[in-house]
Amino acid sequence: ARTFNVPDCALYNMAKAKHIKGARKGKGTKGNKGKGMKAMAKLRMKKKQQEQQAQREGPSRIEGALEYLSKWSRRDEEEVDWKFNKVKQATLLRFWPDRQKVPSDVFSQQLLPYLKSLPETGLERTIAQARAIVENASAS
């Protein structure tokens, strides 16, 4: 099975043109029908997966999670309207070890108190994740 790279528009256009060309010549028989469409569908699926991956790890998602954390740390103030958000919490729990995404000062001043406030299961998972990171670092 050949995989297509989404940014390579030439392959996409070739697959599209081949399908249309075959249909015009009356070659849309059972053995030939849909081969170009399958390639186009694979390209669309690959592009969608890349967009979803970029959205999951994109800077706007991290920035939103850090803003959520900042509001959480100031939640007792009257002006701050903090509301629990599972997606932003999951983003924080996923990227907390990465100091490029979660700076050290935010980690120590805001994230640690937030992690301490987690329910027991979430806290246990985070501790297990931290232990795994330490084990991997000491093994290297």
mmCIF file of C-alpha atoms in Angstrom:
data_model
loop_
_atom_site.group_PDB
_atom_site.id
_atom_site.type_symbol
_atom_site.label_atom_id
_atom_site.label_comp_id
_atom_site.label_asym_id
_atom_site.label_seq_id
_atom_site.Cartn_x
_atom_site.Cartn_y
_atom_site.Cartn_z
ATOM 1 C CA ALA A 1 0.000 0.000 0.000
ATOM 2 C CA ARG A 2 1.418 3.349 -0.984
ATOM 3 C CA THR A 3 0.982 6.265 1.365
ATOM 4 C CA PHE A 4 0.670 9.811 0.130
ATOM 5 C CA ASN A 5 2.112 12.895 1.732
ATOM 6 C CA VAL A 6 -0.647 15.513 2.010
ATOM 7 C CA PRO A 7 1.498 18.546 1.186
ATOM 8 C CA ASP A 8 2.498 16.849 -2.057
ATOM 9 C CA CYS A 9 -0.333 18.289 -4.136
ATOM 10 C CA ALA A 10 1.075 16.860 -7.359
ATOM 11 C CA LEU A 11 0.231 13.302 -6.268
ATOM 12 C CA TYR A 12 -3.214 14.399 -5.177
ATOM 13 C CA ASN A 13 -3.861 16.110 -8.490
ATOM 14 C CA MET A 14 -2.531 13.089 -10.412
ATOM 15 C CA ALA A 15 -4.837 10.733 -8.528
ATOM 16 C CA LYS A 16 -7.765 13.068 -9.109
ATOM 17 C CA ALA A 17 -6.973 13.518 -12.818
ATOM 18 C CA LYS A 18 -6.487 9.765 -13.316
ATOM 19 C CA HIS A 19 -9.888 9.057 -11.828
ATOM 20 C CA ILE A 20 -11.620 11.708 -13.921
ATOM 21 C CA LYS A 21 -9.724 10.680 -17.084
ATOM 22 C CA GLY A 22 -10.706 7.034 -16.609
ATOM 23 C CA ALA A 23 -14.334 7.982 -16.082
ATOM 24 C CA ARG A 24 -14.400 10.048 -19.268
ATOM 25 C CA LYS A 25 -13.031 7.217 -21.385
ATOM 26 C CA GLY A 26 -15.657 4.837 -20.074
ATOM 27 C CA LYS A 27 -13.138 2.819 -18.043
ATOM 28 C CA GLY A 28 -15.287 2.895 -14.943
ATOM 29 C CA THR A 29 -15.675 -0.878 -14.886
ATOM 30 C CA LYS A 30 -15.656 -2.936 -11.716
ATOM 31 C CA GLY A 31 -11.909 -3.632 -11.830
ATOM 32 C CA ASN A 32 -10.878 0.006 -12.348
ATOM 33 C CA LYS A 33 -13.664 1.902 -10.681
ATOM 34 C CA GLY A 34 -12.822 3.953 -7.617
ATOM 35 C CA LYS A 35 -9.030 3.593 -7.571
ATOM 36 C CA GLY A 36 -8.534 7.345 -7.880
ATOM 37 C CA MET A 37 -11.252 7.958 -5.330
ATOM 38 C CA LYS A 38 -9.544 5.649 -2.839
ATOM 39 C CA ALA A 39 -6.315 7.614 -3.188
ATOM 40 C CA MET A 40 -8.189 10.871 -2.716
ATOM 41 C CA ALA A 41 -9.958 9.502 0.358
ATOM 42 C CA LYS A 42 -6.610 8.428 1.840
ATOM 43 C CA LEU A 43 -5.223 11.900 1.208
ATOM 44 C CA ARG A 44 -8.198 13.567 2.874
ATOM 45 C CA MET A 45 -7.946 11.244 5.871
ATOM 46 C CA LYS A 46 -4.194 11.837 6.234
ATOM 47 C CA LYS A 47 -4.686 15.609 6.016
ATOM 48 C CA LYS A 48 -7.444 15.485 8.627
ATOM 49 C CA GLN A 49 -5.222 13.447 10.984
ATOM 50 C CA GLN A 50 -2.365 15.942 10.603
ATOM 51 C CA GLU A 51 -4.712 18.859 11.319
ATOM 52 C CA GLN A 52 -6.066 17.096 14.420
ATOM 53 C CA GLN A 53 -2.531 16.364 15.639
ATOM 54 C CA ALA A 54 -1.533 19.989 15.134
ATOM 55 C CA GLN A 55 -4.649 21.128 16.965
ATOM 56 C CA ARG A 56 -3.969 18.744 19.882
ATOM 57 C CA GLU A 57 -0.432 19.966 20.344
ATOM 58 C CA GLY A 58 -0.697 23.460 18.936
ATOM 59 C CA PRO A 59 0.472 26.526 20.818
ATOM 60 C CA SER A 60 -3.057 27.914 21.150
ATOM 61 C CA ARG A 61 -4.129 24.814 23.064
ATOM 62 C CA ILE A 62 -1.171 25.079 25.442
ATOM 63 C CA GLU A 63 -1.742 28.824 25.861
ATOM 64 C CA GLY A 64 -5.414 28.176 26.642
ATOM 65 C CA ALA A 65 -4.462 25.589 29.252
ATOM 66 C CA LEU A 66 -1.963 27.973 30.853
ATOM 67 C CA GLU A 67 -4.610 30.714 30.938
ATOM 68 C CA TYR A 68 -6.990 28.216 32.575
ATOM 69 C CA LEU A 69 -4.301 27.454 35.170
ATOM 70 C CA SER A 70 -3.726 31.148 35.797
ATOM 71 C CA LYS A 71 -7.443 31.689 36.372
ATOM 72 C CA TRP A 72 -7.525 28.679 38.689
ATOM 73 C CA SER A 73 -4.728 30.141 40.811
ATOM 74 C CA ARG A 74 -6.683 33.422 41.094
ATOM 75 C CA ARG A 75 -10.118 31.793 41.455
ATOM 76 C CA ASP A 76 -10.742 33.290 44.920
ATOM 77 C CA GLU A 77 -10.627 36.831 43.571
ATOM 78 C CA GLU A 78 -14.010 38.339 42.725
ATOM 79 C CA GLU A 79 -13.218 39.363 39.119
ATOM 80 C CA VAL A 80 -11.959 35.951 38.045
ATOM 81 C CA ASP A 81 -14.492 33.638 36.450
ATOM 82 C CA TRP A 82 -12.905 30.169 36.634
ATOM 83 C CA LYS A 83 -14.795 27.101 35.481
ATOM 84 C CA PHE A 84 -13.566 23.494 35.314
ATOM 85 C CA ASN A 85 -12.586 22.380 31.814
ATOM 86 C CA LYS A 86 -11.678 18.734 31.287
ATOM 87 C CA VAL A 87 -9.863 19.317 27.969
ATOM 88 C CA LYS A 88 -7.627 22.015 29.437
ATOM 89 C CA GLN A 89 -6.920 19.871 32.482
ATOM 90 C CA ALA A 90 -5.987 16.958 30.211
ATOM 91 C CA THR A 91 -3.662 19.265 28.241
ATOM 92 C CA LEU A 92 -1.925 20.330 31.448
ATOM 93 C CA LEU A 93 -1.569 16.731 32.604
ATOM 94 C CA ARG A 94 -0.183 15.691 29.231
ATOM 95 C CA PHE A 95 2.402 18.424 28.789
ATOM 96 C CA TRP A 96 3.503 19.250 32.356
ATOM 97 C CA PRO A 97 6.932 17.558 31.985
ATOM 98 C CA ASP A 98 7.852 19.737 28.977
ATOM 99 C CA ARG A 99 9.501 22.945 30.271
ATOM 100 C CA GLN A 100 9.208 24.584 26.848
ATOM 101 C CA LYS A 101 5.434 24.305 27.036
ATOM 102 C CA VAL A 102 4.988 24.723 30.800
ATOM 103 C CA PRO A 103 7.650 27.134 32.116
ATOM 104 C CA SER A 104 9.345 26.394 35.443
ATOM 105 C CA ASP A 105 7.844 29.386 37.257
ATOM 106 C CA VAL A 106 4.311 28.413 36.171
ATOM 107 C CA PHE A 107 5.039 24.828 37.173
ATOM 108 C CA SER A 108 6.184 25.675 40.696
ATOM 109 C CA GLN A 109 3.767 28.525 41.472
ATOM 110 C CA GLN A 110 0.565 27.378 39.774
ATOM 111 C CA LEU A 111 0.711 23.812 38.490
ATOM 112 C CA LEU A 112 1.959 22.074 41.650
ATOM 113 C CA PRO A 113 -0.868 23.489 43.806
ATOM 114 C CA TYR A 114 -3.318 22.563 41.025
ATOM 115 C CA LEU A 115 -1.976 19.003 40.924
ATOM 116 C CA LYS A 116 -2.315 18.734 44.713
ATOM 117 C CA SER A 117 -5.990 19.627 44.391
ATOM 118 C CA LEU A 118 -6.684 16.785 41.935
ATOM 119 C CA PRO A 119 -8.815 13.836 42.978
ATOM 120 C CA GLU A 120 -6.841 10.829 44.198
ATOM 121 C CA THR A 121 -6.943 8.895 40.909
ATOM 122 C CA GLY A 122 -5.675 11.839 38.847
ATOM 123 C CA LEU A 123 -2.958 12.519 41.386
ATOM 124 C CA GLU A 124 -1.851 8.866 41.387
ATOM 125 C CA ARG A 125 -1.632 8.835 37.581
ATOM 126 C CA THR A 126 0.443 12.014 37.587
ATOM 127 C CA ILE A 127 2.786 10.590 40.232
ATOM 128 C CA ALA A 128 3.176 7.381 38.200
ATOM 129 C CA GLN A 129 3.970 9.490 35.134
ATOM 130 C CA ALA A 130 6.594 11.431 37.100
ATOM 131 C CA ARG A 131 8.178 8.202 38.371
ATOM 132 C CA ALA A 132 8.381 6.843 34.818
ATOM 133 C CA ILE A 133 10.103 10.044 33.671
ATOM 134 C CA VAL A 134 12.649 9.767 36.512
ATOM 135 C CA GLU A 135 13.303 6.086 35.727
ATOM 136 C CA ASN A 136 13.810 6.839 32.035
ATOM 137 C CA ALA A 137 16.169 9.699 32.843
ATOM 138 C CA SER A 138 18.234 7.609 35.264
ATOM 139 C CA ALA A 139 18.415 4.712 32.786
ATOM 140 C CA SER A 140 19.834 6.976 30.068
#
